[in-house]
mmCIF file of C-alpha atoms and ligand atoms in Angstrom:
data_model
loop_
_atom_site.group_PDB
_atom_site.id
_atom_site.type_symbol
_atom_site.label_atom_id
_atom_site.label_comp_id
_atom_site.label_asym_id
_atom_site.label_seq_id
_atom_site.Cartn_x
_atom_site.Cartn_y
_atom_site.Cartn_z
ATOM 1 C CA MET A 17 21.592 68.524 118.137
ATOM 2 C CA THR A 18 17.897 67.892 118.453
ATOM 3 C CA THR A 19 16.559 68.735 121.889
ATOM 4 C CA PRO A 20 14.011 66.364 123.468
ATOM 5 C CA ASP A 21 11.335 69.073 123.122
ATOM 6 C CA GLU A 22 12.063 69.520 119.428
ATOM 7 C CA ALA A 23 11.967 65.788 118.877
ATOM 8 C CA ARG A 24 8.668 65.580 120.699
ATOM 9 C CA GLU A 25 7.182 68.446 118.736
ATOM 10 C CA VAL A 26 7.911 66.646 115.493
ATOM 11 C CA VAL A 27 5.678 63.679 116.224
ATOM 12 C CA THR A 28 2.925 64.915 118.498
ATOM 13 C CA PRO A 29 -0.485 64.666 116.851
ATOM 14 C CA LEU A 30 -1.488 67.865 118.690
ATOM 15 C CA ALA A 31 -1.188 71.115 116.739
ATOM 16 C CA THR A 32 1.906 73.178 117.465
ATOM 17 C CA VAL A 33 2.491 76.869 116.780
ATOM 18 C CA ARG A 34 4.662 75.999 113.781
ATOM 19 C CA ASP A 35 1.881 73.960 112.203
ATOM 20 C CA HIS A 36 -0.431 76.927 112.013
ATOM 21 C CA ALA A 37 1.872 78.810 109.671
ATOM 22 C CA ASP A 38 1.529 76.208 106.909
ATOM 23 C CA ASP A 39 -1.980 75.036 107.751
ATOM 24 C CA SER A 40 -3.839 77.393 105.501
ATOM 25 C CA ALA A 41 -1.665 76.442 102.528
ATOM 26 C CA LEU A 42 -2.066 72.703 103.066
ATOM 27 C CA ARG A 43 -5.646 72.250 104.195
ATOM 28 C CA PRO A 44 -7.963 70.801 101.574
ATOM 29 C CA ARG A 45 -10.679 73.365 100.854
ATOM 30 C CA THR A 46 -13.443 71.274 99.321
ATOM 31 C CA LEU A 47 -14.772 67.792 100.004
ATOM 32 C CA ALA A 48 -13.408 66.704 96.632
ATOM 33 C CA ASP A 49 -9.897 67.723 97.763
ATOM 34 C CA VAL A 50 -9.991 65.601 100.906
ATOM 35 C CA ILE A 51 -7.836 62.499 100.687
ATOM 36 C CA GLY A 52 -9.122 59.445 102.576
ATOM 37 C CA GLN A 53 -12.182 59.348 104.897
ATOM 38 C CA THR A 54 -14.159 58.538 101.753
ATOM 39 C CA ARG A 55 -17.274 57.272 103.461
ATOM 40 C CA VAL A 56 -17.465 60.232 105.844
ATOM 41 C CA CYS A 57 -16.975 62.649 102.938
ATOM 42 C CA GLU A 58 -19.623 60.974 100.846
ATOM 43 C CA GLN A 59 -22.146 61.022 103.676
ATOM 44 C CA LEU A 60 -21.311 64.603 104.564
ATOM 45 C CA GLY A 61 -21.551 65.608 100.910
ATOM 46 C CA LEU A 62 -25.112 64.264 100.807
ATOM 47 C CA VAL A 63 -26.088 66.105 103.988
ATOM 48 C CA LEU A 64 -24.770 69.379 102.558
ATOM 49 C CA GLU A 65 -26.210 68.930 99.101
ATOM 50 C CA ALA A 66 -29.640 68.046 100.467
ATOM 51 C CA ALA A 67 -29.573 71.118 102.717
ATOM 52 C CA ARG A 68 -28.564 73.326 99.791
ATOM 53 C CA GLY A 69 -31.364 71.844 97.679
ATOM 54 C CA ARG A 70 -33.920 72.644 100.379
ATOM 55 C CA GLY A 71 -32.439 76.060 101.032
ATOM 56 C CA ARG A 72 -32.017 75.144 104.716
ATOM 57 C CA THR A 73 -29.050 75.056 107.065
ATOM 58 C CA PRO A 74 -27.559 71.554 107.353
ATOM 59 C CA ASP A 75 -28.105 69.458 110.468
ATOM 60 C CA HIS A 76 -25.649 69.835 113.323
ATOM 61 C CA VAL A 77 -22.543 67.718 112.740
ATOM 62 C CA LEU A 78 -20.434 65.851 115.305
ATOM 63 C CA LEU A 79 -16.931 64.811 114.239
ATOM 64 C CA SER A 80 -15.000 62.521 116.508
ATOM 65 C CA GLY A 81 -11.567 60.977 116.337
ATOM 66 C CA PRO A 82 -8.010 61.378 117.588
ATOM 67 C CA PRO A 83 -6.163 64.705 117.089
ATOM 68 C CA GLY A 84 -4.765 65.628 113.683
ATOM 69 C CA LEU A 85 -7.123 63.568 111.511
ATOM 70 C CA GLY A 86 -9.007 66.457 109.911
ATOM 71 C CA LYS A 87 -11.886 67.546 112.167
ATOM 72 C CA THR A 88 -11.111 71.270 111.906
ATOM 73 C CA THR A 89 -10.437 70.873 108.209
ATOM 74 C CA LEU A 90 -13.888 69.343 107.690
ATOM 75 C CA ALA A 91 -15.538 72.142 109.689
ATOM 76 C CA LEU A 92 -13.857 74.708 107.421
ATOM 77 C CA ILE A 93 -14.971 72.719 104.379
ATOM 78 C CA ILE A 94 -18.591 72.549 105.596
ATOM 79 C CA ALA A 95 -18.678 76.341 105.872
ATOM 80 C CA ALA A 96 -16.956 76.776 102.493
ATOM 81 C CA GLU A 97 -19.279 74.315 100.751
ATOM 82 C CA MET A 98 -22.290 76.119 102.213
ATOM 83 C CA GLY A 99 -20.790 79.468 101.144
ATOM 84 C CA THR A 100 -20.945 80.806 104.676
ATOM 85 C CA ALA A 101 -18.690 82.000 107.476
ATOM 86 C CA LEU A 102 -17.186 79.810 110.192
ATOM 87 C CA ARG A 103 -16.925 80.910 113.790
ATOM 88 C CA ILE A 104 -14.466 78.965 115.899
ATOM 89 C CA THR A 105 -14.462 78.357 119.635
ATOM 90 C CA SER A 106 -13.660 75.451 121.927
ATOM 91 C CA GLY A 107 -15.126 73.636 124.906
ATOM 92 C CA PRO A 108 -12.540 74.890 127.412
ATOM 93 C CA ALA A 109 -13.342 78.500 126.375
ATOM 94 C CA LEU A 110 -17.015 77.968 127.246
ATOM 95 C CA GLN A 111 -16.832 77.802 131.004
ATOM 96 C CA HIS A 112 -20.017 79.801 131.663
ATOM 97 C CA ALA A 113 -23.359 79.961 129.926
ATOM 98 C CA GLY A 114 -22.625 83.654 129.312
ATOM 99 C CA ASP A 115 -19.543 82.786 127.213
ATOM 100 C CA LEU A 116 -21.731 80.793 124.877
ATOM 101 C CA ALA A 117 -24.559 83.345 124.880
ATOM 102 C CA ALA A 118 -22.086 86.012 123.749
ATOM 103 C CA ILE A 119 -20.987 83.874 120.810
ATOM 104 C CA LEU A 120 -24.474 82.733 119.838
ATOM 105 C CA SER A 121 -25.870 86.243 119.890
ATOM 106 C CA GLY A 122 -23.344 87.182 117.184
ATOM 107 C CA VAL A 123 -24.101 84.240 114.873
ATOM 108 C CA ALA A 124 -25.685 85.230 111.557
ATOM 109 C CA GLU A 125 -28.227 83.134 109.672
ATOM 110 C CA GLY A 126 -26.761 79.989 108.112
ATOM 111 C CA GLU A 127 -23.328 80.392 109.707
ATOM 112 C CA VAL A 128 -21.332 77.456 110.988
ATOM 113 C CA LEU A 129 -20.197 77.474 114.611
ATOM 114 C CA PHE A 130 -17.271 75.135 115.238
ATOM 115 C CA VAL A 131 -16.784 74.005 118.838
ATOM 116 C CA ASP A 132 -13.546 72.071 119.193
ATOM 117 C CA GLU A 133 -13.216 69.746 122.210
ATOM 118 C CA VAL A 134 -16.960 70.004 122.670
ATOM 119 C CA HIS A 135 -16.808 67.432 125.504
ATOM 120 C CA ARG A 136 -14.882 69.935 127.639
ATOM 121 C CA MET A 137 -17.668 72.497 127.868
ATOM 122 C CA ALA A 138 -18.950 73.468 131.306
ATOM 123 C CA ARG A 139 -22.351 72.142 132.347
ATOM 124 C CA GLY A 140 -24.183 75.483 132.213
ATOM 125 C CA ALA A 141 -22.976 76.200 128.679
ATOM 126 C CA GLU A 142 -23.895 72.694 127.632
ATOM 127 C CA GLU A 143 -27.488 73.097 128.769
ATOM 128 C CA MET A 144 -27.760 76.380 126.950
ATOM 129 C CA LEU A 145 -26.422 74.699 123.838
ATOM 130 C CA TYR A 146 -29.165 72.011 123.935
ATOM 131 C CA LEU A 147 -31.800 74.678 123.571
ATOM 132 C CA ALA A 148 -29.861 76.617 120.969
ATOM 133 C CA MET A 149 -29.361 73.504 118.832
ATOM 134 C CA GLU A 150 -32.956 72.404 119.039
ATOM 135 C CA ASP A 151 -35.045 75.563 119.136
ATOM 136 C CA PHE A 152 -32.563 78.215 117.969
ATOM 137 C CA ARG A 153 -33.210 80.087 121.174
ATOM 138 C CA VAL A 154 -31.367 80.613 124.438
ATOM 139 C CA ASP A 155 -32.548 81.816 127.816
ATOM 140 C CA VAL A 156 -30.258 84.488 129.170
ATOM 141 C CA ILE A 157 -30.525 84.605 132.947
ATOM 142 C CA VAL A 158 -30.409 88.098 134.385
ATOM 143 C CA GLY A 159 -29.897 88.608 138.114
ATOM 144 C CA LYS A 160 -29.300 86.054 140.843
ATOM 145 C CA GLY A 161 -31.298 84.030 143.355
ATOM 146 C CA PRO A 162 -35.108 84.246 143.579
ATOM 147 C CA GLY A 163 -35.155 87.521 141.623
ATOM 148 C CA ALA A 164 -33.388 86.018 138.578
ATOM 149 C CA THR A 165 -35.334 86.156 135.327
ATOM 150 C CA ALA A 166 -34.828 84.322 132.050
ATOM 151 C CA ILE A 167 -34.910 86.496 128.970
ATOM 152 C CA PRO A 168 -35.422 84.440 125.808
ATOM 153 C CA LEU A 169 -33.151 85.333 122.930
ATOM 154 C CA GLU A 170 -33.911 84.141 119.399
ATOM 155 C CA ILE A 171 -30.936 82.947 117.333
ATOM 156 C CA PRO A 172 -31.038 82.608 113.558
ATOM 157 C CA PRO A 173 -30.742 79.033 112.261
ATOM 158 C CA PHE A 174 -27.094 77.947 112.293
ATOM 159 C CA THR A 175 -25.124 74.717 112.036
ATOM 160 C CA LEU A 176 -23.084 73.551 114.963
ATOM 161 C CA VAL A 177 -20.051 71.467 114.126
ATOM 162 C CA GLY A 178 -18.701 69.822 117.260
ATOM 163 C CA ALA A 179 -15.355 68.059 117.370
ATOM 164 C CA THR A 180 -14.306 65.635 120.056
ATOM 165 C CA THR A 181 -11.558 63.163 120.721
ATOM 166 C CA ARG A 182 -13.932 61.304 123.052
ATOM 167 C CA ALA A 183 -17.450 60.881 121.717
ATOM 168 C CA GLY A 184 -18.135 58.536 124.635
ATOM 169 C CA LEU A 185 -17.762 61.409 127.104
ATOM 170 C CA LEU A 186 -20.524 63.497 125.549
ATOM 171 C CA PRO A 187 -23.739 63.499 127.536
ATOM 172 C CA GLY A 188 -26.542 61.647 125.723
ATOM 173 C CA PRO A 189 -28.814 64.715 125.323
ATOM 174 C CA LEU A 190 -26.012 66.608 123.574
ATOM 175 C CA ARG A 191 -25.037 63.702 121.348
ATOM 176 C CA ASP A 192 -28.659 63.177 120.333
ATOM 177 C CA ARG A 193 -28.965 66.713 119.049
ATOM 178 C CA PHE A 194 -26.417 66.161 116.305
ATOM 179 C CA GLY A 195 -28.191 65.073 113.139
ATOM 180 C CA PHE A 196 -25.033 63.700 111.569
ATOM 181 C CA THR A 197 -22.201 62.015 113.425
ATOM 182 C CA ALA A 198 -18.964 60.903 111.834
ATOM 183 C CA GLN A 199 -16.066 58.994 113.270
ATOM 184 C CA LEU A 200 -12.722 59.801 111.671
ATOM 185 C CA ASP A 201 -10.283 56.952 111.478
ATOM 186 C CA PHE A 202 -6.505 56.789 111.161
ATOM 187 C CA TYR A 203 -5.315 56.991 107.541
ATOM 188 C CA ALA A 204 -3.856 54.111 105.563
ATOM 189 C CA ALA A 205 -0.244 54.429 104.371
ATOM 190 C CA GLU A 206 -1.336 55.011 100.729
ATOM 191 C CA GLU A 207 -3.661 57.822 101.799
ATOM 192 C CA LEU A 208 -0.902 59.443 103.817
ATOM 193 C CA ALA A 209 1.430 59.077 100.849
ATOM 194 C CA ALA A 210 -1.125 60.897 98.693
ATOM 195 C CA ILE A 211 -1.386 63.656 101.326
ATOM 196 C CA VAL A 212 2.407 64.004 101.548
ATOM 197 C CA HIS A 213 2.617 64.066 97.752
ATOM 198 C CA ARG A 214 -0.002 66.828 97.558
ATOM 199 C CA SER A 215 1.681 68.873 100.314
ATOM 200 C CA ALA A 216 5.084 68.522 98.633
ATOM 201 C CA ARG A 217 3.595 69.872 95.413
ATOM 202 C CA LEU A 218 2.030 72.826 97.243
ATOM 203 C CA LEU A 219 5.274 73.588 99.085
ATOM 204 C CA ALA A 220 7.393 73.037 95.929
ATOM 205 C CA ILE A 221 9.479 70.261 97.505
ATOM 206 C CA ASP A 222 11.433 67.901 95.238
ATOM 207 C CA LEU A 223 10.042 64.685 96.714
ATOM 208 C CA ARG A 224 10.740 61.270 95.176
ATOM 209 C CA ALA A 225 8.241 58.399 95.406
ATOM 210 C CA ASP A 226 10.393 56.365 97.823
ATOM 211 C CA GLY A 227 10.918 59.420 100.052
ATOM 212 C CA CYS A 228 7.172 60.003 100.071
ATOM 213 C CA ALA A 229 6.494 56.390 101.121
ATOM 214 C CA GLU A 230 9.091 56.646 103.898
ATOM 215 C CA ILE A 231 7.476 59.765 105.377
ATOM 216 C CA ALA A 232 3.962 58.322 105.034
ATOM 217 C CA SER A 233 4.846 55.099 106.830
ATOM 218 C CA ARG A 234 6.256 57.036 109.800
ATOM 219 C CA SER A 235 3.315 59.404 110.151
ATOM 220 C CA ARG A 236 1.377 57.489 112.786
ATOM 221 C CA GLY A 237 -1.717 57.354 110.575
ATOM 222 C CA THR A 238 -2.120 61.117 111.027
ATOM 223 C CA PRO A 239 -2.087 63.830 108.307
ATOM 224 C CA ARG A 240 -0.933 66.532 110.734
ATOM 225 C CA ILE A 241 2.164 64.472 111.548
ATOM 226 C CA ALA A 242 2.711 63.629 107.861
ATOM 227 C CA ASN A 243 2.815 67.322 106.944
ATOM 228 C CA ARG A 244 5.096 68.118 109.846
ATOM 229 C CA LEU A 245 7.543 65.328 109.044
ATOM 230 C CA LEU A 246 7.608 66.552 105.462
ATOM 231 C CA ARG A 247 8.653 70.018 106.636
ATOM 232 C CA ARG A 248 11.416 68.641 108.848
ATOM 233 C CA VAL A 249 12.678 66.421 106.025
ATOM 234 C CA ARG A 250 12.626 69.423 103.699
ATOM 235 C CA ASP A 251 14.891 71.359 106.116
ATOM 236 C CA PHE A 252 17.284 68.434 106.266
ATOM 237 C CA SER A 253 17.326 67.954 102.491
ATOM 238 C CA GLU A 254 17.989 71.630 101.818
ATOM 239 C CA VAL A 255 20.929 71.729 104.200
ATOM 240 C CA ARG A 256 22.430 68.314 103.518
ATOM 241 C CA ALA A 257 21.071 66.869 100.268
ATOM 242 C CA ALA A 258 20.698 69.647 97.699
ATOM 243 C CA GLY A 259 16.947 69.794 98.289
ATOM 244 C CA VAL A 260 16.097 66.344 96.982
ATOM 245 C CA VAL A 261 14.031 64.088 99.250
ATOM 246 C CA ASP A 262 14.428 60.390 98.550
ATOM 247 C CA ALA A 263 14.087 57.443 100.947
ATOM 248 C CA ALA A 264 17.654 57.687 102.251
ATOM 249 C CA VAL A 265 17.327 61.419 102.971
ATOM 250 C CA ALA A 266 13.907 60.960 104.611
ATOM 251 C CA ARG A 267 15.213 58.114 106.754
ATOM 252 C CA ALA A 268 18.315 60.025 107.843
ATOM 253 C CA ALA A 269 16.267 63.128 108.687
ATOM 254 C CA LEU A 270 13.642 61.226 110.651
ATOM 255 C CA GLU A 271 16.267 59.287 112.555
ATOM 256 C CA LEU A 272 17.793 62.610 113.555
ATOM 257 C CA TYR A 273 14.406 63.634 114.954
ATOM 258 C CA GLU A 274 14.003 60.294 116.706
ATOM 259 C CA VAL A 275 10.901 59.318 114.764
ATOM 260 C CA ASP A 276 10.921 55.553 114.731
ATOM 261 C CA GLU A 277 9.813 53.298 111.882
ATOM 262 C CA GLN A 278 6.230 53.217 113.078
ATOM 263 C CA GLY A 279 6.229 56.932 113.844
ATOM 264 C CA LEU A 280 5.864 56.447 117.594
ATOM 265 C CA ASP A 281 6.617 59.523 119.669
ATOM 266 C CA ARG A 282 8.262 59.913 123.041
ATOM 267 C CA LEU A 283 4.977 59.543 124.919
ATOM 268 C CA ASP A 284 4.024 56.413 122.967
ATOM 269 C CA ARG A 285 7.394 54.876 123.711
ATOM 270 C CA ALA A 286 7.234 55.891 127.383
ATOM 271 C CA VAL A 287 3.820 54.211 127.703
ATOM 272 C CA LEU A 288 5.071 50.997 126.121
ATOM 273 C CA ASP A 289 8.248 51.090 128.149
ATOM 274 C CA ALA A 290 6.385 51.531 131.462
ATOM 275 C CA LEU A 291 3.882 48.855 130.526
ATOM 276 C CA CYS A 292 6.559 46.235 129.887
ATOM 277 C CA ARG A 293 9.463 47.207 132.116
ATOM 278 C CA ARG A 294 7.602 48.524 135.172
ATOM 279 C CA PHE A 295 4.400 46.559 135.083
ATOM 280 C CA GLY A 296 5.600 43.313 133.502
ATOM 281 C CA GLY A 297 3.215 43.755 130.546
ATOM 282 C CA GLY A 298 0.130 44.546 132.666
ATOM 283 C CA PRO A 299 -2.753 44.488 133.210
ATOM 284 C CA VAL A 300 -2.347 47.973 134.616
ATOM 285 C CA GLY A 301 -4.965 50.688 135.141
ATOM 286 C CA LEU A 302 -4.928 53.807 132.999
ATOM 287 C CA GLY A 303 -4.404 56.132 135.981
ATOM 288 C CA THR A 304 -1.391 54.173 137.204
ATOM 289 C CA LEU A 305 0.102 54.075 133.737
ATOM 290 C CA ALA A 306 -0.410 57.828 133.322
ATOM 291 C CA VAL A 307 1.360 58.556 136.633
ATOM 292 C CA ALA A 308 4.240 56.288 135.587
ATOM 293 C CA VAL A 309 4.845 58.338 132.429
ATOM 294 C CA GLY A 310 4.195 61.679 134.160
ATOM 295 C CA GLU A 311 1.233 62.637 131.975
ATOM 296 C CA GLU A 312 -2.436 63.436 132.438
ATOM 297 C CA ARG A 313 -4.727 60.456 132.208
ATOM 298 C CA GLU A 314 -6.632 62.118 129.343
ATOM 299 C CA THR A 315 -3.447 62.676 127.340
ATOM 300 C CA VAL A 316 -2.474 59.026 127.552
ATOM 301 C CA GLU A 317 -5.991 57.950 126.722
ATOM 302 C CA GLU A 318 -6.788 60.398 123.925
ATOM 303 C CA VAL A 319 -3.414 61.073 122.341
ATOM 304 C CA ALA A 320 -1.218 57.998 122.806
ATOM 305 C CA GLU A 321 -3.539 55.036 123.166
ATOM 306 C CA PRO A 322 -5.713 55.221 120.051
ATOM 307 C CA PHE A 323 -2.779 54.689 117.733
ATOM 308 C CA LEU A 324 -1.059 52.141 119.964
ATOM 309 C CA VAL A 325 -4.244 50.069 120.081
ATOM 310 C CA ARG A 326 -4.651 50.454 116.330
ATOM 311 C CA ALA A 327 -1.069 49.344 115.728
ATOM 312 C CA GLY A 328 -1.579 46.270 117.919
ATOM 313 C CA LEU A 329 0.989 47.533 120.443
ATOM 314 C CA LEU A 330 -1.389 47.835 123.373
ATOM 315 C CA ALA A 331 -4.630 46.147 124.282
ATOM 316 C CA ARG A 332 -7.442 47.422 126.474
ATOM 317 C CA THR A 333 -9.051 44.730 128.552
ATOM 318 C CA PRO A 334 -11.653 44.912 131.304
ATOM 319 C CA ARG A 335 -8.801 44.411 133.799
ATOM 320 C CA GLY A 336 -6.584 47.162 132.414
ATOM 321 C CA ARG A 337 -4.001 47.876 129.725
ATOM 322 C CA VAL A 338 -1.848 44.965 128.599
ATOM 323 C CA ALA A 339 1.192 44.630 126.373
ATOM 324 C CA THR A 340 0.989 42.411 123.300
ATOM 325 C CA ALA A 341 3.795 40.282 121.912
ATOM 326 C CA GLY A 342 4.390 43.165 119.461
ATOM 327 C CA THR A 343 4.973 45.611 122.329
ATOM 328 C CA TRP A 344 7.804 43.492 123.694
ATOM 329 C CA HIS A 345 9.306 43.066 120.232
ATOM 330 C CA HIS A 346 9.044 46.801 119.553
ATOM 331 C CA LEU A 347 11.154 47.478 122.649
ATOM 332 C CA GLY A 348 13.659 44.805 121.637
ATOM 333 C CA LEU A 349 12.564 42.537 124.503
ATOM 334 C CA THR A 350 11.451 38.907 124.521
ATOM 335 C CA PRO A 351 7.724 38.533 125.192
ATOM 336 C CA PRO A 352 6.750 36.344 128.129
ATOM 337 C CA PRO A 353 4.859 33.204 127.037
ATOM 338 C CA GLN A 354 1.492 34.571 128.194
ATOM 339 C CA ALA A 355 1.758 37.807 126.138
ATOM 340 C CA ALA A 356 -1.328 38.524 124.021
ATOM 341 C CA PRO A 357 -0.826 38.116 120.260
ATOM 342 C CA SER A 358 -0.101 41.428 118.557
ATOM 343 C CA ARG A 359 -2.926 41.348 116.068
ATOM 344 C CA ALA A 360 -3.267 44.877 114.691
ATOM 345 C CA LEU A 361 -6.827 45.784 115.492
ATOM 346 C CA GLY A 362 -9.252 46.657 112.746
ATOM 347 C CA SER A 363 -10.828 50.071 112.699
ATOM 348 C CA ASP A 364 -14.094 48.907 114.219
ATOM 349 C CA THR A 365 -12.455 47.777 117.410
ATOM 350 C CA LEU A 366 -10.378 50.900 117.516
ATOM 351 C CA TRP A 367 -10.190 53.200 120.495
ATOM 352 C CA ARG A 368 -13.903 53.865 120.480
ATOM 353 C CA ASP A 369 -14.583 50.800 122.550
ATOM 354 C CA GLU A 370 -15.600 52.814 125.568
ATOM 355 C CA ALA A 371 -16.911 49.743 127.402
ATOM 356 C CA ASN A 372 -13.432 48.321 127.579
ATOM 357 C CA GLU A 373 -11.902 51.144 129.525
ATOM 358 C CA GLY A 374 -9.991 48.919 131.895
ATOM 359 C CA ALA A 375 -9.985 48.999 135.654
ATOM 360 C CA ASP A 376 -7.843 51.317 137.689
HETATM 361 P P1 ADP B 201 -7.977 67.936 113.881
HETATM 362 O O1 ADP B 201 -8.927 69.121 113.912
HETATM 363 O O2 ADP B 201 -8.684 66.628 113.765
HETATM 364 O O3 ADP B 201 -6.980 67.944 115.025
HETATM 365 P P2 ADP B 201 -6.986 69.212 111.452
HETATM 366 O O4 ADP B 201 -8.236 69.356 110.667
HETATM 367 O O5 ADP B 201 -6.451 70.455 112.104
HETATM 368 O O6 ADP B 201 -7.110 68.044 112.535
HETATM 369 O O7 ADP B 201 -5.900 68.586 110.455
HETATM 370 C C1 ADP B 201 -4.527 68.670 110.692
HETATM 371 C C2 ADP B 201 -3.775 68.961 109.414
HETATM 372 O O8 ADP B 201 -3.808 67.803 108.615
HETATM 373 C C3 ADP B 201 -4.382 70.092 108.579
HETATM 374 O O9 ADP B 201 -3.487 71.151 108.537
HETATM 375 C C4 ADP B 201 -4.568 69.540 107.193
HETATM 376 O O10 ADP B 201 -3.695 70.221 106.314
HETATM 377 C C5 ADP B 201 -4.138 68.110 107.265
HETATM 378 N N1 ADP B 201 -5.215 67.207 106.866
HETATM 379 C C6 ADP B 201 -6.146 66.669 107.669
HETATM 380 N N2 ADP B 201 -6.950 65.841 106.984
HETATM 381 C C7 ADP B 201 -6.505 65.842 105.721
HETATM 382 C C8 ADP B 201 -6.916 65.146 104.536
HETATM 383 N N3 ADP B 201 -7.926 64.293 104.551
HETATM 384 N N4 ADP B 201 -6.249 65.390 103.396
HETATM 385 C C9 ADP B 201 -5.195 66.243 103.391
HETATM 386 N N5 ADP B 201 -4.757 66.912 104.480
HETATM 387 C C10 ADP B 201 -5.391 66.716 105.628
#
């Protein structure tokens, strides 16, 4: 029996403990190894090559996009391509300016500092980071009140790589200090198939072309999910199918883990279900929808919605979230006549449309 938690862990785009074990084996290590995101890789390649040619550290890089699309992987690649070390921290770990000062004071010349969830940094740390990014200097405040003094601390030139699921939440002054900004997009089915194929080779899995396509099409546009589904299908095939993964084996395994044909997870389905069954297809505000599915507003907005919007299963309008005809069909329900058409949205209208947040 698959427990609900296990089923959920299989499709969440967020990293789980189990993912980390295989991560180092499966992560592409050079830009040339990266599958998909061709434009971003080409642009990034130029930034790095130009910096190498000038013997300088590359500009600070901001990577944005939903979880599991390769932001950490690209940060590791930037450091590797520059032949330098990577230091890793995250916004929630930088709650005081002192937390950041401690990290920055240990950075060596040319190193890459990766700050995941950079939009979650505390204000004080953020202000210190402005100065560090621009002037390679921080002011460490010693003492409190009127007697407090600022001691300037020089930092060797370094490259900051910031990752965020919500570029729109970054304060302007911080965003402006990144010399190169890239938006990662969901992967096409052929790209995911190529990723699954590569991972199967690295993990020595006997994967047939139709099995590969089946896993790719249920991966929610996300490499992290593709790799995870591959591992679950491998378990199933070893126990029940003599280790061979074809379409029938992949389908049977993924049905067992309750991964549907579009790869939607429990949260995605709960959002769609609430939208149609409780709110008659909307419009409904994000906060109300989040309460209805028992999740944080940010989780619904940053984890579930981007893919649902992309798949044409949810639309963001100035009045709130609305179901499309496709949402109703996906739940096996008949759409009301006024339901919006379920046009799958192109990547440019993706989740980044911060102006269309929808009323609450
Ligand atoms: P993020 O930091 O955006 O949440 P990660 O960089 O941790 O995502 O990527 C998740 C996993 O997906 C990694 O373990 C990596 O193996 C795989 N991955 C991501 N992007 C690619 C890609 N372009 N090609 C192959 N594998 C990828």
